[in-house]
C-alpha positions as a printed NumPy array, in Angstrom:
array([[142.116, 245.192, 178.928],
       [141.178, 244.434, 175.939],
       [141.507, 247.141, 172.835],
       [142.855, 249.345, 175.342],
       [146.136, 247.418, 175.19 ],
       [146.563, 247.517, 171.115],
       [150.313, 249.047, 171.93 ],
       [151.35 , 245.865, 173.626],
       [149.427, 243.456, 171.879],
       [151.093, 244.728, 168.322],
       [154.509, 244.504, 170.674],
       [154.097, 240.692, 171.713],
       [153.153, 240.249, 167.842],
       [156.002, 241.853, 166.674],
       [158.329, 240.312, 169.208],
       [156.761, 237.125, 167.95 ],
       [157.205, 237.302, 164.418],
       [160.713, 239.262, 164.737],
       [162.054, 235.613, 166.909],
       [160.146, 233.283, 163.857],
       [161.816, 235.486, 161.467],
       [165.705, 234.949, 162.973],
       [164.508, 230.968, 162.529],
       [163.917, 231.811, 158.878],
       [167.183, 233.321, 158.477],
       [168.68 , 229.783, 159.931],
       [166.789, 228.35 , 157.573],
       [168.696, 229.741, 154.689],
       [171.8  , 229.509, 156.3  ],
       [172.318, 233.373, 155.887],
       [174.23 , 235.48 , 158.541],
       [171.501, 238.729, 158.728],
       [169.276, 239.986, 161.773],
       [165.94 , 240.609, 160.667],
       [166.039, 244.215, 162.037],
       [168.785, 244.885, 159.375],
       [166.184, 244.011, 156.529],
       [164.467, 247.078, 155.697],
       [167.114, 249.58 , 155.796],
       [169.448, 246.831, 153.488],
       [166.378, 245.801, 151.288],
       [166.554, 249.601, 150.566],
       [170.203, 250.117, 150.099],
       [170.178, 247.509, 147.319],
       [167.082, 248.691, 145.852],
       [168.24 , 252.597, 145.584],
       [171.877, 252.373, 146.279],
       [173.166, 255.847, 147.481],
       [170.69 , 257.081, 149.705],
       [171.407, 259.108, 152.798],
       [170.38 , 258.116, 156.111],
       [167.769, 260.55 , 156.667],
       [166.381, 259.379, 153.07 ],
       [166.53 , 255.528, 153.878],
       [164.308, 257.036, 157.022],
       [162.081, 258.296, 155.644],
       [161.389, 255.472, 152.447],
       [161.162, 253.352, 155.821],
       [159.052, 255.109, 157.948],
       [161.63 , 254.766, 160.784],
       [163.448, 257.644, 162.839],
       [166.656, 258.815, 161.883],
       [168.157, 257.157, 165.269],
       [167.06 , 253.849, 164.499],
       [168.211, 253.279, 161.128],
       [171.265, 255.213, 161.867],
       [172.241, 252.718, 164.504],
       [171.098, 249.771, 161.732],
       [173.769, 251.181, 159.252],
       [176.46 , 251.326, 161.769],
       [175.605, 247.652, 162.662],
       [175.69 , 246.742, 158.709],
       [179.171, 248.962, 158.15 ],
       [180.799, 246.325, 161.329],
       [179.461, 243.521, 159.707],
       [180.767, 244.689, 156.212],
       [177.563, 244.515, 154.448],
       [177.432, 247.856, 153.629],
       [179.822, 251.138, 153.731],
       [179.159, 255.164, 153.508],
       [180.875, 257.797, 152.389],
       [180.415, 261.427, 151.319],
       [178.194, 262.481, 148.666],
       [179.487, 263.343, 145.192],
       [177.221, 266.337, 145.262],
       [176.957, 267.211, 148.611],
       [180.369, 266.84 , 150.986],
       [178.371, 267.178, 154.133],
       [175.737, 263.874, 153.471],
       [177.055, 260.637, 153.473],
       [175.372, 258.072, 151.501],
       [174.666, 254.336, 151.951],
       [175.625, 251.548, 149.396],
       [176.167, 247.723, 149.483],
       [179.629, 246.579, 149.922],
       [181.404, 243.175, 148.026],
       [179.634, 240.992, 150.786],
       [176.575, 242.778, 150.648],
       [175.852, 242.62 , 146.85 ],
       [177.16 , 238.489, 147.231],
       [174.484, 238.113, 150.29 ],
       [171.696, 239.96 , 147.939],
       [170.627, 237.529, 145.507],
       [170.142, 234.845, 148.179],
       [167.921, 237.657, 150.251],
       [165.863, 237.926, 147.237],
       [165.131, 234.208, 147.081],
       [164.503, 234.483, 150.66 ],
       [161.912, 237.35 , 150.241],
       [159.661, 235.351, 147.49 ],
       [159.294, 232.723, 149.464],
       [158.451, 234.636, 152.611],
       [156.333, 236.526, 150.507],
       [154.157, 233.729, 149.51 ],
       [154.186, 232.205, 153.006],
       [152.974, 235.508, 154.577],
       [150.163, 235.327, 152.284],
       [149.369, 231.822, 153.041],
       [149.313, 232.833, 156.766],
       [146.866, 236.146, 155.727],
       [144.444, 233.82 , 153.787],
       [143.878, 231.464, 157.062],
       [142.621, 234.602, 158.395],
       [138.799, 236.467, 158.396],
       [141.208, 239.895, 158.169],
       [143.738, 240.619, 156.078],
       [146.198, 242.285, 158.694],
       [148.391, 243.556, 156.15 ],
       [145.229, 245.69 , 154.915],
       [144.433, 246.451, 158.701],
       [147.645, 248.191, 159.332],
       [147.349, 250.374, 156.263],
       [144.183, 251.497, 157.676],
       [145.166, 252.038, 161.403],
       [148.321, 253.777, 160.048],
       [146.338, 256.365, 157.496],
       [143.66 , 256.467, 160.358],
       [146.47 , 258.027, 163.177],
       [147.985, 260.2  , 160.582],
       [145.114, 262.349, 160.731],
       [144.546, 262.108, 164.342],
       [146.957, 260.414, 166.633],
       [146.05 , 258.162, 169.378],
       [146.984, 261.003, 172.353],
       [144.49 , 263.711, 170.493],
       [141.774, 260.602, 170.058],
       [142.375, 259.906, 174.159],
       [142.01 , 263.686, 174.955],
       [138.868, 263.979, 172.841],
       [137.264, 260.734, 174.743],
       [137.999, 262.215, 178.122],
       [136.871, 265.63 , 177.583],
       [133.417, 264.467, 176.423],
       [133.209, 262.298, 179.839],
       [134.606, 264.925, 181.382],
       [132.176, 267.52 , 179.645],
       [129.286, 265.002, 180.534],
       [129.721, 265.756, 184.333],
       [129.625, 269.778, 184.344],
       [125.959, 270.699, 185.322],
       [124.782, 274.142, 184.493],
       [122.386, 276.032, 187.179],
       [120.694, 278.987, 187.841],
       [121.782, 281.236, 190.212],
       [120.79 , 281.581, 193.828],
       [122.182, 283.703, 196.472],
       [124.803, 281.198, 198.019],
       [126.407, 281.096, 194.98 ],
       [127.275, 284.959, 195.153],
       [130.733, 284.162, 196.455],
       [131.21 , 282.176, 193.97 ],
       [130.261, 284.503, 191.168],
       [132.569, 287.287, 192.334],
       [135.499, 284.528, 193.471],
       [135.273, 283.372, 189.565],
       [135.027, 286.81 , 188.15 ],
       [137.646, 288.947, 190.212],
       [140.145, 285.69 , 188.983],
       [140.424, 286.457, 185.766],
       [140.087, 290.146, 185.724],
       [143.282, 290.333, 188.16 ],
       [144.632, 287.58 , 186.065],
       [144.811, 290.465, 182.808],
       [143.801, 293.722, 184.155],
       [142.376, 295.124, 187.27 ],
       [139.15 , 294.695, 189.079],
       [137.031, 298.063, 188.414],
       [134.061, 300.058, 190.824],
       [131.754, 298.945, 187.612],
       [132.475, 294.906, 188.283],
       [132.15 , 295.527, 192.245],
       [128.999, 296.676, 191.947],
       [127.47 , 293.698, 189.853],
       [129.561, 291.045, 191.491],
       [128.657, 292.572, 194.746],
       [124.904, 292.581, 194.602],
       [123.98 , 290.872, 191.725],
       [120.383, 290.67 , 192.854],
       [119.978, 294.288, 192.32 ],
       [122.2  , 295.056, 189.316],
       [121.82 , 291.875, 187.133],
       [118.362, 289.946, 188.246],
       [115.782, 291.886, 189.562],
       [116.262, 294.388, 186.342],
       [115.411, 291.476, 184.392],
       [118.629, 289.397, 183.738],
       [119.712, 286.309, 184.539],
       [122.945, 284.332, 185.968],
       [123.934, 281.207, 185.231],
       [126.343, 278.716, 187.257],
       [128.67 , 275.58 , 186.096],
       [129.543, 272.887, 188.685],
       [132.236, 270.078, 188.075],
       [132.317, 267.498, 190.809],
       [130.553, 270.007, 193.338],
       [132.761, 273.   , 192.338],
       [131.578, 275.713, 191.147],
       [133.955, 276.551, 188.134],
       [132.124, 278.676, 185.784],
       [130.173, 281.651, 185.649],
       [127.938, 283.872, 183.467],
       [125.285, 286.95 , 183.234],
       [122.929, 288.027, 180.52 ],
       [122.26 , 291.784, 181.925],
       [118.661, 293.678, 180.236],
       [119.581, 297.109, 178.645],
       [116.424, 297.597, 177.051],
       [112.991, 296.015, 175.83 ],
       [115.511, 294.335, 172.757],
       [118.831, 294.541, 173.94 ],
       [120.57 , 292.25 , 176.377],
       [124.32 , 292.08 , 177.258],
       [126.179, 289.122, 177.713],
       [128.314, 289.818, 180.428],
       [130.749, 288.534, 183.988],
       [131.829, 285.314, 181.602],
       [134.526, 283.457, 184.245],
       [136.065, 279.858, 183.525],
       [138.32 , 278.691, 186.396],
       [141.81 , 277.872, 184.623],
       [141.093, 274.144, 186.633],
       [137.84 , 273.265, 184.615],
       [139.85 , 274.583, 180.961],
       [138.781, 272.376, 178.045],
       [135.315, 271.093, 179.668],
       [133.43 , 273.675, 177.223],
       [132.049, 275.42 , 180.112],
       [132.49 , 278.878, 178.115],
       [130.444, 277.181, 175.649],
       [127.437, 275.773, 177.686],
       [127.24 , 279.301, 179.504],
       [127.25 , 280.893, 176.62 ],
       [124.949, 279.097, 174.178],
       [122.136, 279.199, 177.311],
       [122.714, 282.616, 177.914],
       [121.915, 283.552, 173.81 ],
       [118.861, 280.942, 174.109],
       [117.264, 282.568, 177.12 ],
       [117.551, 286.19 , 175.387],
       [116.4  , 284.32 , 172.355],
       [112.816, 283.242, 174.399],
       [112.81 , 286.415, 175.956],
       [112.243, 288.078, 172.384],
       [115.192, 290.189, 172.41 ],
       [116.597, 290.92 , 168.762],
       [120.231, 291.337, 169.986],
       [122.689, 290.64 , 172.342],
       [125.917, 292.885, 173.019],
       [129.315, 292.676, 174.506],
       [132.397, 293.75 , 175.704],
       [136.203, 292.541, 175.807],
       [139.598, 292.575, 175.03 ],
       [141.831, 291.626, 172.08 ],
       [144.445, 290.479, 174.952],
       [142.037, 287.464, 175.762],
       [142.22 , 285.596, 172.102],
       [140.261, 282.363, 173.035],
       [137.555, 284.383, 174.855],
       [136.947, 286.347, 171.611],
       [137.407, 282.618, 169.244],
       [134.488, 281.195, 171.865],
       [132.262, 284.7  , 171.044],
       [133.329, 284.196, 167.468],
       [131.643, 280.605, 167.249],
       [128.669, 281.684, 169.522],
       [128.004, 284.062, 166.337],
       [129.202, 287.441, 167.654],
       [130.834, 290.016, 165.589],
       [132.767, 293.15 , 166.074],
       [130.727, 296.472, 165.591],
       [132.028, 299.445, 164.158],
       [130.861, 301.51 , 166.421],
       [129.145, 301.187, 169.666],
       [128.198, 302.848, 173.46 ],
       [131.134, 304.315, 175.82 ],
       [131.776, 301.748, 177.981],
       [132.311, 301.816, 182.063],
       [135.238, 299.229, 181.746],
       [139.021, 300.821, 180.504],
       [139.848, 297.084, 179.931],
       [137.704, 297.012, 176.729],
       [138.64 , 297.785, 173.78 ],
       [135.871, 295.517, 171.528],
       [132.474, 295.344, 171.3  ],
       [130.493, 292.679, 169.67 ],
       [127.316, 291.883, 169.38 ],
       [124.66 , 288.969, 168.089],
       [121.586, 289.799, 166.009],
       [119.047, 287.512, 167.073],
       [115.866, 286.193, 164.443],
       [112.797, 285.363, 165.383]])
């Protein structure tokens, strides 16, 4: 599997070095699970701490060194009880045994210490390093956004744009009629185009463009002719089952390239405020809102943008 299984490989590590450590702890004769170390380590260090503070110094969950406290309290290394300042937040500190068992821990640290880097040096990485790289590197973007990203690109890779054609006409009002019914209601102005696109949308001069994923058809788009300069952008569908391929995207970037070669010097159109990552798509496609525009057929829209194109 290779990197693919870096979860279970840092597992079998840790597994590994958590059994050699219990050997150490024979070693020096001391009674002490190494899972107890870091949350007593701190306790010693900053005596007084909370539980949700020794979590967080830690970098472990609240649970798990909760549960690591109680285990120290039964073992009477260390004790809680309410805070001086604060009645409601008990604090952690060493007990008689615990401050007795201390010194001996710190021997046992140095020495561990300077094995550890023994071990590091007999290595071409320093894993110590490593971590403190992965760590800061998933802090900014965690392994399940990383995954997502991967797969949407493949995913992305396999959606094929196409022109239109008449057996695709279905498919062009099926994608349309979807979304409208979805928000609003499906209008005599959007019957008429998604009807007989051929004589509203093509043979006026537009065009109509098609996205496929896996031999669906899952994506739609028209680029309607006003005038000699002015084309709208219009009929803009995205099946809810192809979300996150950047269909709206690819449909829309071709459509503004095609207006582009056909020398128009802008490109209009119409929405809602309702349908926020419609208008965030328009947005980054360069559109902006006009202050004032034409009446519109459609009682769903209540924005117009458009795109001033340069030469």
């Amino acid at each position: 599997m290779g990197s693919a299984a870096l979860s279970s490989r840092l597992r079998r590590l840790s597994e590994q070095m958590t059994r050699q450590a219990a050997e150490v702890y024979t070693l020096y004769r001391l009674p002490f699970e190494p899972r107890w170390f870091p949350v007593f380590y701190s306790v010693a260090e900053q005596p007084g701490q909370s539980v949700g503070e020794l979590a967080q110094v830690i970098g472990h969950t609240h649970v798990a060194v909760s549960q690591v406290v109680k285990e120290l309290v039964k073992h009477g290394l260390v004790s809680t009880k309410r805070g001086k300042d604060d009645l409601r937040r008990s604090v952690v500190t060493l007990t008689e045994n615990g401050a007795a068992l201390w010194p001996a821990l710190q021997e046992q640290v140095g020495d561990v210490h300077l094995a550890t880097e023994d071990l590091l040096a007999e290595t071409r990485h320093n894993l110590w390093l490593a971590i403190g790289e992965v760590e800061y590197a998933l802090s900014q973007h965690n392994l399940a956004s990383r995954v997502k990203a991967v797969r949407d690109r493949r995913m992305a890779a396999e959606v094929q744009v196409l022109d239109y054609a008449s057996p695709y006409q279905a498919d062009f009002k099926r994608l349309n009629v979807e979304w409208i019914e979805q928000y609003f209601r499906v209008e005599p102005a959007d019957l008429k185009a998604l009807d007989e696109p051929d004589a509203y949308i093509l043979n006026p001069g537009g065009h109509i463009w098609l996205a496929a994923y896996r031999g669906a058809v899952v994506g739609a788009c028209a680029l309607i002719k006003m005038d000699a300069q002015t084309y709208e952008l219009a009929k803009m569908a995205v099946s809810p089952t192809a979300q996150g391929l950047s269909i709206g995207s690819r449909l829309g970037e071709a459509a503004v390239a095609k207006a582009r070669s056909l020398g128009a010097k802008r490109v209009y159109l119409e929405s809602n405020t309702k349908l926020g990552p419609a208008l965030k798509l328009y947005y980054k496609l360069g559109f902006r809102k006009t202050v004032t525009g034409t009446p519109s057929p459609y009682e769903r829209c209540n924005i117009q943008m458009e795109l001033h194109l340069t030469p």
